XYZ file of C-alpha atoms in Angstrom:
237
model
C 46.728 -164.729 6.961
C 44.121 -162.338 9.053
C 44.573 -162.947 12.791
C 41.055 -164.286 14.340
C 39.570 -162.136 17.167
C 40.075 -164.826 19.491
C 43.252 -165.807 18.761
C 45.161 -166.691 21.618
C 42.288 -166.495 24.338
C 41.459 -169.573 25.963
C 37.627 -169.888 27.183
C 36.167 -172.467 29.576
C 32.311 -173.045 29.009
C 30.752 -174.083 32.338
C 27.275 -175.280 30.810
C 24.848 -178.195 30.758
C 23.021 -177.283 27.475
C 24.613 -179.963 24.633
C 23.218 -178.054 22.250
C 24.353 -174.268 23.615
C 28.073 -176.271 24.467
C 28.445 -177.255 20.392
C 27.390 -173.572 19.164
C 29.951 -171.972 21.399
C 32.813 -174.322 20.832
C 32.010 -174.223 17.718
C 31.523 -170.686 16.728
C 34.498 -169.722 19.454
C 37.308 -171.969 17.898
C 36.432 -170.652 14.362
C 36.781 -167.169 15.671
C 40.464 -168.960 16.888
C 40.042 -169.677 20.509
C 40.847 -172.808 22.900
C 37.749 -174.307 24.009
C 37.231 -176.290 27.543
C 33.826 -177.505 28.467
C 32.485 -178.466 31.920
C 29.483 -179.271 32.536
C 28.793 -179.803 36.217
C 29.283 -176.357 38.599
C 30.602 -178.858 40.844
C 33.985 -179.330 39.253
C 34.386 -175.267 38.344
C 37.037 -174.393 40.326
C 39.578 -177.413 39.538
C 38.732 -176.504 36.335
C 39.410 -172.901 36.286
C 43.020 -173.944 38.171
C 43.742 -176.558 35.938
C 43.150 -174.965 32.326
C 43.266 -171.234 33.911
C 40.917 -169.872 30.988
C 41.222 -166.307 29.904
C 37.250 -166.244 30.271
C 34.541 -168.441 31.526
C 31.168 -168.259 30.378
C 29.137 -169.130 32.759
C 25.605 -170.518 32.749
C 23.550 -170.069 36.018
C 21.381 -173.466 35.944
C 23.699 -176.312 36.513
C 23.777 -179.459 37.907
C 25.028 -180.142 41.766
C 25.909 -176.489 41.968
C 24.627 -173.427 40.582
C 26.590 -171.059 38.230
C 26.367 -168.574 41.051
C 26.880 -170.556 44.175
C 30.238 -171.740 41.897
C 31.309 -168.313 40.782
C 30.894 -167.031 44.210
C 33.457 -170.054 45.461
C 35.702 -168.902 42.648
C 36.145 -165.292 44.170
C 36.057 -166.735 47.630
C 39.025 -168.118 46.650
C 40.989 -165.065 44.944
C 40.402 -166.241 42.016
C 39.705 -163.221 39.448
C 39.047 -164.644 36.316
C 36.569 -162.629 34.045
C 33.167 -164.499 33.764
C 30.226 -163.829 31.465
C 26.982 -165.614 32.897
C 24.668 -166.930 30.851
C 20.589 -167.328 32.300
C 17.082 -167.180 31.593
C 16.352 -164.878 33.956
C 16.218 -161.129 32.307
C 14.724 -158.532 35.172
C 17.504 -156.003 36.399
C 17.521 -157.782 39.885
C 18.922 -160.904 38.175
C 21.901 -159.036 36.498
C 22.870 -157.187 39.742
C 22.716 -160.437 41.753
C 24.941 -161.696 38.568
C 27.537 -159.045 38.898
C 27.365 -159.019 42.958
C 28.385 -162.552 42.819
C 31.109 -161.466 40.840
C 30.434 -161.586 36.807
C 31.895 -159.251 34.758
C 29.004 -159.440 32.215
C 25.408 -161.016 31.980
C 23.678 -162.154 28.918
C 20.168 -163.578 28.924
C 19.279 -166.818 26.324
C 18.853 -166.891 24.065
C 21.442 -164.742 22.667
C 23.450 -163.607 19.323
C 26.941 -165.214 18.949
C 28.196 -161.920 17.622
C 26.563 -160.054 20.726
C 28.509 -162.699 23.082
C 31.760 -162.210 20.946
C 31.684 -158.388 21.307
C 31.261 -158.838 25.088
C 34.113 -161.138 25.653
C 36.032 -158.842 23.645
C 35.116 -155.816 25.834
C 35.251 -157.659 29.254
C 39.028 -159.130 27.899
C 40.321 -155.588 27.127
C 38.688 -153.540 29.869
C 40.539 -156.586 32.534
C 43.687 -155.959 30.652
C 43.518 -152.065 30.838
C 42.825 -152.049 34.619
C 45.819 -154.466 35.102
C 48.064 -152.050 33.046
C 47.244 -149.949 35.707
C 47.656 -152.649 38.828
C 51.379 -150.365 38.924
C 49.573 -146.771 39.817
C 50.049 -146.018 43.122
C 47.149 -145.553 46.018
C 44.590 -143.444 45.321
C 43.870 -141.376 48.464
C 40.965 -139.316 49.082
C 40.164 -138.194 52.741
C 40.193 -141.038 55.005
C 39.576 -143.505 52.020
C 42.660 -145.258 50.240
C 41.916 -147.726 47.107
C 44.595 -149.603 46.506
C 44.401 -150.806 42.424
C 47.322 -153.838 43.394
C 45.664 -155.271 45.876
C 42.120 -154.541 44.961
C 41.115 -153.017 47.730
C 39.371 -149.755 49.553
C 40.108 -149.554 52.864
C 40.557 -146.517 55.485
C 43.650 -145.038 56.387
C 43.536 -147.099 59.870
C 43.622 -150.442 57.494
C 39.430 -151.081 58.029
C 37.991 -152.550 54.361
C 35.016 -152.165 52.955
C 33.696 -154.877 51.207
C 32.846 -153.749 47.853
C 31.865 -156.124 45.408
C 34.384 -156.907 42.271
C 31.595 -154.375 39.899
C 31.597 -152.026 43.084
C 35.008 -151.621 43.097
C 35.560 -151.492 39.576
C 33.280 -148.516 39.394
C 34.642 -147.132 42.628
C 38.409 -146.996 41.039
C 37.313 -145.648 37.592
C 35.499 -142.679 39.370
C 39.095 -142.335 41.683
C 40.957 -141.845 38.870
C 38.554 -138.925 37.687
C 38.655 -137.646 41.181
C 35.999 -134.645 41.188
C 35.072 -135.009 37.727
C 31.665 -135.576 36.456
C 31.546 -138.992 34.680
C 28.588 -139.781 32.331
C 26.243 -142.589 33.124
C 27.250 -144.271 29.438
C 30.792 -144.398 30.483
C 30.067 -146.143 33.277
C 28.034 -148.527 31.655
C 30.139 -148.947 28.872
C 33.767 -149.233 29.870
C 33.076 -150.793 33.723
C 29.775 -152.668 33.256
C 30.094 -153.294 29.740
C 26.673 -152.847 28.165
C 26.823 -151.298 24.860
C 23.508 -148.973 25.705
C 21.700 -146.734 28.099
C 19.040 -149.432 28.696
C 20.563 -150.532 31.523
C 20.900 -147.242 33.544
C 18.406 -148.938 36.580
C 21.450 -151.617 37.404
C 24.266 -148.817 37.699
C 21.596 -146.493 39.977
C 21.415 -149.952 41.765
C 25.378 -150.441 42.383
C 25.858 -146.867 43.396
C 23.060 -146.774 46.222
C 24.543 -150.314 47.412
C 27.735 -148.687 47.485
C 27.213 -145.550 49.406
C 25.122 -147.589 52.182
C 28.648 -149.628 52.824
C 30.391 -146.196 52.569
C 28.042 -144.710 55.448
C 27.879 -147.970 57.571
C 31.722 -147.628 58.369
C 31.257 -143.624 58.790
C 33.284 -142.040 55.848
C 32.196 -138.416 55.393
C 35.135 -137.202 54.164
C 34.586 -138.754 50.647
C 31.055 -139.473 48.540
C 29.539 -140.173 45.560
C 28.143 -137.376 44.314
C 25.050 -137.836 41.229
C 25.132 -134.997 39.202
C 22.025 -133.902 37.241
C 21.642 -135.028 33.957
C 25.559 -136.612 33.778
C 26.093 -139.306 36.175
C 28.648 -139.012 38.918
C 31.441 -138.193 40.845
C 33.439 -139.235 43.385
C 34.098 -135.980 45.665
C 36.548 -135.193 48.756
C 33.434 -133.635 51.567
């Protein structure tokens, strides 16, 4: 028998929408997933630690307590479980609030099943690749240490800067390229997870929020260098 792309993954579906909660169940248990549904943000995160879901998908509008005011209480937490947010809202701002509140992924309604398959497929294998790496040891450049265990960047005298979980996704998969030009698609594919260019506007967007927290604590010894017509690089100054 052909294994089903979901087979084995367990999704919770944090959403209001009757009629969005029986397409997803539906379509993901025939593509061989376990389905949980909750519909009240409320409730999330005794959800999440009771079923702990391989995924959530996430809508924003929910009763009680919005799907970001929820997520947010999820990371608070340490909670790190991959979330896709769903949302009506489609301008660039939205998505980057979306991933600063700790999404993986942001899809705007309404949406193609096979489009929201693809991305739980990609956000489920890029989360598995960086924890086959949670073993590397420290990357240190200059004063700057990012630390892959721990999820953390932090000066050598133990300050931390507090990227967001996209931030320091990014900021890691540029360290382990140390002074090598990366390419603006493989940023947005393999760390942000869009399957175009289109969204260049949201990466330009992460970068410039990250450099501000990188000059606010004073590191000059390492930056984020843009170079023309690539993308970027993270360099020792």
């Amino acid at each position: 028998m052909e294994k089903k792309e979901l087979e084995g993954v367990s999704i919770l579906v944090a959403e209001d929408d009757s009629g969005i909660v029986t397409l997803l169940r539906s379509f993901f248990e025939q593509n061989g997933a376990t389905v949980w549904v909750e519909e009240n943000g409320q409730h999330l995160l005794e959800r999440v630690h009771a079923f702990q879901p391989d995924i959530l998908i996430l809508d924003v509008v929910m009763p009680h307590v919005d799907g970001l005011t929820a997520l947010a209480a999820l990371r608070k937490s340490g909670d790190n479980t991959p979330a896709i947010m769903l949302t009506d809202l489609n301008t660039v701002e939205d998505k980057v609030t979306g991933l600063d509140y700790g999404a993986d992924d942001y899809m705007t309604k309404p949406f193609s099943t096979k489009e929201l398959l693809a991305r739980v497929k990609t956000v489920l294998r890029r989360v598995a690749e960086l924890k086959g790496g949670s073993s590397e040891k420290i990357i240190r450049m200059g004063s700057l240490e990012i630390d892959p265990l721990a999820r953390e960047a932090r000066m050598v005298n133990g300050e931390q800067i507090q990227f967001t979980k996209t931030e320091f996704d990014l900021l890691y998969y540029l360290a382990k390229r140390k002074t090598q030009a990366v390419g603006h698609t493989d940023l947005l594919n393999d760390v942000l997870g869009y399957k175009t260019d289109t969204e260049t506007k949201a990466l330009v967007m992460h970068i410039a929020n990250m450099r501000k927290k990188m000059a606010k604590i004073s590191i000059d010894s390492v930056k984020i260098e843009t170079v023309a017509g690539v993308g970027y690089k993270l360099i020792e100054a």
